[in-house]
Amino acid sequence: MTEDRLQLIHQRLLHAAKQDDEALLDEVFEEADNLAEENAGEFDINHRDGLGNTALHYVVKNTSVGVLDAILSYDNTDVDPQNRIEGDTPLHLLMRADGMDRRAREYFLTELIDAGVNFQVKNNHNQKPFDVLSRVDDSNDWIETVYKESQIQRVLEDEDVVDDDDIADDSEASNSDSEDKEE
């Protein structure tokens, strides 16, 4: 009975992602919490269907803007799952989504970047996400700009910025070195 219940919850998760159904997704998460409290099974936000697609794949495929944040913020969400057929990640799907509204596409890209998506994952055809990006004209140039800006921001956040305390520590260290030499 528990496995049937868990399977149903996972099916509902994928359905909520496909239909951009926030209310259904809330119900799924509530049911997942109930399962955990009852020790009746383990909900998997990264559950895959027969094709290897996860809820995040379907969110991107169906432009499910309403449920994107909830899925990305759920514990243990894998932002780089690869499906079985093509080995595509949700980012690969987004790069191919030329028909998606630009504002939605930019929002998805920004959210995936913030969630730590990996631009280096190769699909079954040895293609990284940028390799599948349509370059017929310059209409997708903004995607590379958003990516580059995010990488610059990441570097700036990772750098150890020198502050007054660092300078004081350095000068104290050099003063003690000078005193040691004088003795």
PDB file of C-alpha atoms in Angstrom:
ATOM      1  CA  MET A   1       0.000   0.000   0.000  1.00  0.00           C
ATOM      2  CA  THR A   2       2.803   2.407   0.895  1.00  0.00           C
ATOM      3  CA  GLU A   3       4.588   1.898  -2.431  1.00  0.00           C
ATOM      4  CA  ASP A   4       1.345   2.588  -4.284  1.00  0.00           C
ATOM      5  CA  ARG A   5       0.866   5.737  -2.240  1.00  0.00           C
ATOM      6  CA  LEU A   6       4.429   6.882  -2.923  1.00  0.00           C
ATOM      7  CA  GLN A   7       4.079   6.139  -6.641  1.00  0.00           C
ATOM      8  CA  LEU A   8       0.879   8.184  -6.752  1.00  0.00           C
ATOM      9  CA  ILE A   9       2.596  11.117  -5.024  1.00  0.00           C
ATOM     10  CA  HIS A  10       5.438  10.978  -7.557  1.00  0.00           C
ATOM     11  CA  GLN A  11       2.965  10.871 -10.461  1.00  0.00           C
ATOM     12  CA  ARG A  12       1.164  13.877  -9.015  1.00  0.00           C
ATOM     13  CA  LEU A  13       4.513  15.700  -8.700  1.00  0.00           C
ATOM     14  CA  LEU A  14       5.191  15.241 -12.410  1.00  0.00           C
ATOM     15  CA  HIS A  15       1.623  16.241 -13.264  1.00  0.00           C
ATOM     16  CA  ALA A  16       1.918  19.438 -11.183  1.00  0.00           C
ATOM     17  CA  ALA A  17       5.146  20.276 -13.024  1.00  0.00           C
ATOM     18  CA  LYS A  18       3.587  19.651 -16.441  1.00  0.00           C
ATOM     19  CA  GLN A  19       0.441  21.654 -15.674  1.00  0.00           C
ATOM     20  CA  ASP A  20       2.074  24.451 -13.631  1.00  0.00           C
ATOM     21  CA  ASP A  21      -0.350  23.554 -10.852  1.00  0.00           C
ATOM     22  CA  GLU A  22       0.855  25.261  -7.679  1.00  0.00           C
ATOM     23  CA  ALA A  23      -2.055  23.990  -5.555  1.00  0.00           C
ATOM     24  CA  LEU A  24      -1.389  20.392  -6.574  1.00  0.00           C
ATOM     25  CA  LEU A  25       2.325  20.822  -5.880  1.00  0.00           C
ATOM     26  CA  ASP A  26       1.510  22.132  -2.387  1.00  0.00           C
ATOM     27  CA  GLU A  27      -0.631  19.018  -1.819  1.00  0.00           C
ATOM     28  CA  VAL A  28       2.215  16.803  -3.040  1.00  0.00           C
ATOM     29  CA  PHE A  29       4.657  18.426  -0.626  1.00  0.00           C
ATOM     30  CA  GLU A  30       2.149  18.089   2.218  1.00  0.00           C
ATOM     31  CA  GLU A  31       1.669  14.395   1.414  1.00  0.00           C
ATOM     32  CA  ALA A  32       5.451  13.966   1.271  1.00  0.00           C
ATOM     33  CA  ASP A  33       5.733  15.499   4.750  1.00  0.00           C
ATOM     34  CA  ASN A  34       3.026  13.132   6.009  1.00  0.00           C
ATOM     35  CA  LEU A  35       4.896  10.145   4.568  1.00  0.00           C
ATOM     36  CA  ALA A  36       8.068  11.237   6.320  1.00  0.00           C
ATOM     37  CA  GLU A  37       6.265  11.699   9.654  1.00  0.00           C
ATOM     38  CA  GLU A  38       4.753   8.225   9.338  1.00  0.00           C
ATOM     39  CA  ASN A  39       8.082   6.680   8.224  1.00  0.00           C
ATOM     40  CA  ALA A  40       6.022   5.280   5.369  1.00  0.00           C
ATOM     41  CA  GLY A  41       8.356   5.942   2.467  1.00  0.00           C
ATOM     42  CA  GLU A  42      10.768   8.467   1.084  1.00  0.00           C
ATOM     43  CA  PHE A  43       9.552  11.142  -1.308  1.00  0.00           C
ATOM     44  CA  ASP A  44      11.996  11.927  -4.117  1.00  0.00           C
ATOM     45  CA  ILE A  45      11.798  15.408  -5.646  1.00  0.00           C
ATOM     46  CA  ASN A  46      14.077  14.022  -8.389  1.00  0.00           C
ATOM     47  CA  HIS A  47      11.718  11.146  -9.253  1.00  0.00           C
ATOM     48  CA  ARG A  48      12.054  10.131 -12.910  1.00  0.00           C
ATOM     49  CA  ASP A  49       9.398   8.882 -15.274  1.00  0.00           C
ATOM     50  CA  GLY A  50      10.051   6.142 -17.843  1.00  0.00           C
ATOM     51  CA  LEU A  51      11.925   8.588 -20.089  1.00  0.00           C
ATOM     52  CA  GLY A  52      14.130   9.721 -17.232  1.00  0.00           C
ATOM     53  CA  ASN A  53      12.515  13.135 -17.019  1.00  0.00           C
ATOM     54  CA  THR A  54      12.139  14.768 -13.615  1.00  0.00           C
ATOM     55  CA  ALA A  55       9.690  17.431 -12.494  1.00  0.00           C
ATOM     56  CA  LEU A  56      12.333  20.036 -13.337  1.00  0.00           C
ATOM     57  CA  HIS A  57      12.535  18.756 -16.932  1.00  0.00           C
ATOM     58  CA  TYR A  58       8.759  19.160 -17.248  1.00  0.00           C
ATOM     59  CA  VAL A  59       8.801  22.589 -15.624  1.00  0.00           C
ATOM     60  CA  VAL A  60      11.169  23.796 -18.350  1.00  0.00           C
ATOM     61  CA  LYS A  61       9.444  21.917 -21.201  1.00  0.00           C
ATOM     62  CA  ASN A  62       6.048  23.338 -20.273  1.00  0.00           C
ATOM     63  CA  THR A  63       7.155  26.807 -19.124  1.00  0.00           C
ATOM     64  CA  SER A  64       5.717  26.121 -15.676  1.00  0.00           C
ATOM     65  CA  VAL A  65       6.790  29.403 -14.118  1.00  0.00           C
ATOM     66  CA  GLY A  66       4.490  29.083 -11.104  1.00  0.00           C
ATOM     67  CA  VAL A  67       6.050  25.904  -9.706  1.00  0.00           C
ATOM     68  CA  LEU A  68       9.684  26.555 -10.643  1.00  0.00           C
ATOM     69  CA  ASP A  69      10.737  28.229  -7.384  1.00  0.00           C
ATOM     70  CA  ALA A  70       9.037  25.645  -5.173  1.00  0.00           C
ATOM     71  CA  ILE A  71      10.773  22.783  -6.968  1.00  0.00           C
ATOM     72  CA  LEU A  72      14.171  24.480  -6.997  1.00  0.00           C
ATOM     73  CA  SER A  73      13.938  25.333  -3.304  1.00  0.00           C
ATOM     74  CA  TYR A  74      12.886  21.836  -2.205  1.00  0.00           C
ATOM     75  CA  ASP A  75      15.632  19.975  -0.305  1.00  0.00           C
ATOM     76  CA  ASN A  76      17.936  17.861  -2.473  1.00  0.00           C
ATOM     77  CA  THR A  77      16.617  19.068  -5.824  1.00  0.00           C
ATOM     78  CA  ASP A  78      19.103  18.068  -8.508  1.00  0.00           C
ATOM     79  CA  VAL A  79      19.345  20.946 -11.002  1.00  0.00           C
ATOM     80  CA  ASP A  80      21.359  18.878 -13.494  1.00  0.00           C
ATOM     81  CA  PRO A  81      19.481  15.576 -13.893  1.00  0.00           C
ATOM     82  CA  GLN A  82      19.933  13.943 -17.281  1.00  0.00           C
ATOM     83  CA  ASN A  83      17.054  12.184 -18.998  1.00  0.00           C
ATOM     84  CA  ARG A  84      17.463   8.755 -20.604  1.00  0.00           C
ATOM     85  CA  ILE A  85      16.781   9.412 -24.284  1.00  0.00           C
ATOM     86  CA  GLU A  86      19.069  12.362 -25.061  1.00  0.00           C
ATOM     87  CA  GLY A  87      20.873  12.766 -21.754  1.00  0.00           C
ATOM     88  CA  ASP A  88      19.547  16.316 -21.649  1.00  0.00           C
ATOM     89  CA  THR A  89      19.428  18.351 -18.474  1.00  0.00           C
ATOM     90  CA  PRO A  90      16.712  20.958 -17.910  1.00  0.00           C
ATOM     91  CA  LEU A  91      19.296  23.536 -19.031  1.00  0.00           C
ATOM     92  CA  HIS A  92      19.724  21.737 -22.374  1.00  0.00           C
ATOM     93  CA  LEU A  93      15.941  21.907 -22.813  1.00  0.00           C
ATOM     94  CA  LEU A  94      15.931  25.600 -21.954  1.00  0.00           C
ATOM     95  CA  MET A  95      18.658  26.333 -24.492  1.00  0.00           C
ATOM     96  CA  ARG A  96      16.566  24.639 -27.191  1.00  0.00           C
ATOM     97  CA  ALA A  97      13.370  26.481 -26.189  1.00  0.00           C
ATOM     98  CA  ASP A  98      13.421  29.159 -28.898  1.00  0.00           C
ATOM     99  CA  GLY A  99       9.614  29.333 -28.842  1.00  0.00           C
ATOM    100  CA  MET A 100       9.482  30.230 -25.150  1.00  0.00           C
ATOM    101  CA  ASP A 101       8.648  33.809 -24.228  1.00  0.00           C
ATOM    102  CA  ARG A 102      11.938  35.656 -23.716  1.00  0.00           C
ATOM    103  CA  ARG A 103      10.993  36.998 -20.272  1.00  0.00           C
ATOM    104  CA  ALA A 104      10.060  33.516 -19.086  1.00  0.00           C
ATOM    105  CA  ARG A 105      13.218  32.069 -20.587  1.00  0.00           C
ATOM    106  CA  GLU A 106      15.367  34.717 -18.920  1.00  0.00           C
ATOM    107  CA  TYR A 107      13.616  34.065 -15.603  1.00  0.00           C
ATOM    108  CA  PHE A 108      14.209  30.313 -15.910  1.00  0.00           C
ATOM    109  CA  LEU A 109      17.856  30.848 -16.815  1.00  0.00           C
ATOM    110  CA  THR A 110      18.435  33.200 -13.899  1.00  0.00           C
ATOM    111  CA  GLU A 111      16.719  30.854 -11.436  1.00  0.00           C
ATOM    112  CA  LEU A 112      18.681  27.838 -12.686  1.00  0.00           C
ATOM    113  CA  ILE A 113      21.937  29.780 -12.443  1.00  0.00           C
ATOM    114  CA  ASP A 114      21.082  30.868  -8.900  1.00  0.00           C
ATOM    115  CA  ALA A 115      20.353  27.229  -8.037  1.00  0.00           C
ATOM    116  CA  GLY A 116      23.840  26.252  -9.227  1.00  0.00           C
ATOM    117  CA  VAL A 117      23.172  24.720 -12.632  1.00  0.00           C
ATOM    118  CA  ASN A 118      26.239  23.289 -14.388  1.00  0.00           C
ATOM    119  CA  PHE A 119      26.892  24.588 -17.909  1.00  0.00           C
ATOM    120  CA  GLN A 120      29.513  21.878 -18.518  1.00  0.00           C
ATOM    121  CA  VAL A 121      27.254  18.785 -18.407  1.00  0.00           C
ATOM    122  CA  LYS A 122      27.313  16.951 -21.736  1.00  0.00           C
ATOM    123  CA  ASN A 123      24.318  15.072 -23.106  1.00  0.00           C
ATOM    124  CA  ASN A 124      24.460  11.732 -24.955  1.00  0.00           C
ATOM    125  CA  HIS A 125      25.595  13.556 -28.103  1.00  0.00           C
ATOM    126  CA  ASN A 126      28.563  15.063 -26.252  1.00  0.00           C
ATOM    127  CA  GLN A 127      26.892  18.495 -26.311  1.00  0.00           C
ATOM    128  CA  LYS A 128      27.004  21.050 -23.527  1.00  0.00           C
ATOM    129  CA  PRO A 129      23.970  23.333 -23.115  1.00  0.00           C
ATOM    130  CA  PHE A 130      25.535  26.149 -25.158  1.00  0.00           C
ATOM    131  CA  ASP A 131      26.186  23.664 -27.985  1.00  0.00           C
ATOM    132  CA  VAL A 132      22.432  23.179 -28.495  1.00  0.00           C
ATOM    133  CA  LEU A 133      21.615  26.897 -28.377  1.00  0.00           C
ATOM    134  CA  SER A 134      20.184  28.149 -31.662  1.00  0.00           C
ATOM    135  CA  ARG A 135      22.585  30.589 -33.303  1.00  0.00           C
ATOM    136  CA  VAL A 136      20.734  31.266 -36.539  1.00  0.00           C
ATOM    137  CA  ASP A 137      20.731  34.952 -35.682  1.00  0.00           C
ATOM    138  CA  ASP A 138      21.720  37.093 -32.716  1.00  0.00           C
ATOM    139  CA  SER A 139      18.373  36.679 -30.932  1.00  0.00           C
ATOM    140  CA  ASN A 140      19.954  34.415 -28.302  1.00  0.00           C
ATOM    141  CA  ASP A 141      23.039  36.529 -27.594  1.00  0.00           C
ATOM    142  CA  TRP A 142      21.440  37.751 -24.372  1.00  0.00           C
ATOM    143  CA  ILE A 143      21.702  34.214 -22.952  1.00  0.00           C
ATOM    144  CA  GLU A 144      25.481  34.279 -23.142  1.00  0.00           C
ATOM    145  CA  THR A 145      25.464  37.757 -21.592  1.00  0.00           C
ATOM    146  CA  VAL A 146      23.351  36.567 -18.632  1.00  0.00           C
ATOM    147  CA  TYR A 147      25.660  33.577 -18.208  1.00  0.00           C
ATOM    148  CA  LYS A 148      28.835  35.690 -18.301  1.00  0.00           C
ATOM    149  CA  GLU A 149      27.392  38.201 -15.831  1.00  0.00           C
ATOM    150  CA  SER A 150      26.483  35.374 -13.457  1.00  0.00           C
ATOM    151  CA  GLN A 151      30.011  33.991 -13.651  1.00  0.00           C
ATOM    152  CA  ILE A 152      31.503  37.407 -12.897  1.00  0.00           C
ATOM    153  CA  GLN A 153      29.137  37.782  -9.935  1.00  0.00           C
ATOM    154  CA  ARG A 154      30.078  34.318  -8.670  1.00  0.00           C
ATOM    155  CA  VAL A 155      33.787  35.184  -8.820  1.00  0.00           C
ATOM    156  CA  LEU A 156      33.196  38.462  -6.990  1.00  0.00           C
ATOM    157  CA  GLU A 157      31.226  36.675  -4.270  1.00  0.00           C
ATOM    158  CA  ASP A 158      33.922  34.018  -3.891  1.00  0.00           C
ATOM    159  CA  GLU A 159      36.848  36.426  -3.666  1.00  0.00           C
ATOM    160  CA  ASP A 160      38.204  37.381  -0.284  1.00  0.00           C
ATOM    161  CA  VAL A 161      37.773  41.122  -0.305  1.00  0.00           C
ATOM    162  CA  VAL A 162      40.429  43.018   1.643  1.00  0.00           C
ATOM    163  CA  ASP A 163      38.976  45.020   4.497  1.00  0.00           C
ATOM    164  CA  ASP A 164      40.377  47.176   7.333  1.00  0.00           C
ATOM    165  CA  ASP A 165      40.734  44.176   9.665  1.00  0.00           C
ATOM    166  CA  ASP A 166      42.938  42.380   7.127  1.00  0.00           C
ATOM    167  CA  ILE A 167      45.156  45.448   6.802  1.00  0.00           C
ATOM    168  CA  ALA A 168      45.426  45.770  10.604  1.00  0.00           C
ATOM    169  CA  ASP A 169      46.294  42.065  10.910  1.00  0.00           C
ATOM    170  CA  ASP A 170      48.992  42.406   8.248  1.00  0.00           C
ATOM    171  CA  SER A 171      50.570  45.467   9.869  1.00  0.00           C
ATOM    172  CA  GLU A 172      50.542  43.779  13.314  1.00  0.00           C
ATOM    173  CA  ALA A 173      52.247  40.749  11.813  1.00  0.00           C
ATOM    174  CA  SER A 174      54.912  42.862  10.136  1.00  0.00           C
ATOM    175  CA  ASN A 175      55.476  44.835  13.381  1.00  0.00           C
ATOM    176  CA  SER A 176      55.997  41.611  15.339  1.00  0.00           C
ATOM    177  CA  ASP A 177      58.388  40.401  12.612  1.00  0.00           C
ATOM    178  CA  SER A 178      60.373  43.647  12.972  1.00  0.00           C
ATOM    179  CA  GLU A 179      60.479  43.282  16.755  1.00  0.00           C
ATOM    180  CA  ASP A 180      61.708  39.693  16.415  1.00  0.00           C
ATOM    181  CA  LYS A 181      64.545  40.825  14.155  1.00  0.00           C
ATOM    182  CA  GLU A 182      65.597  43.601  16.565  1.00  0.00           C
ATOM    183  CA  GLU A 183      66.021  41.119  19.428  1.00  0.00           C
TER     184      GLU A 183
END
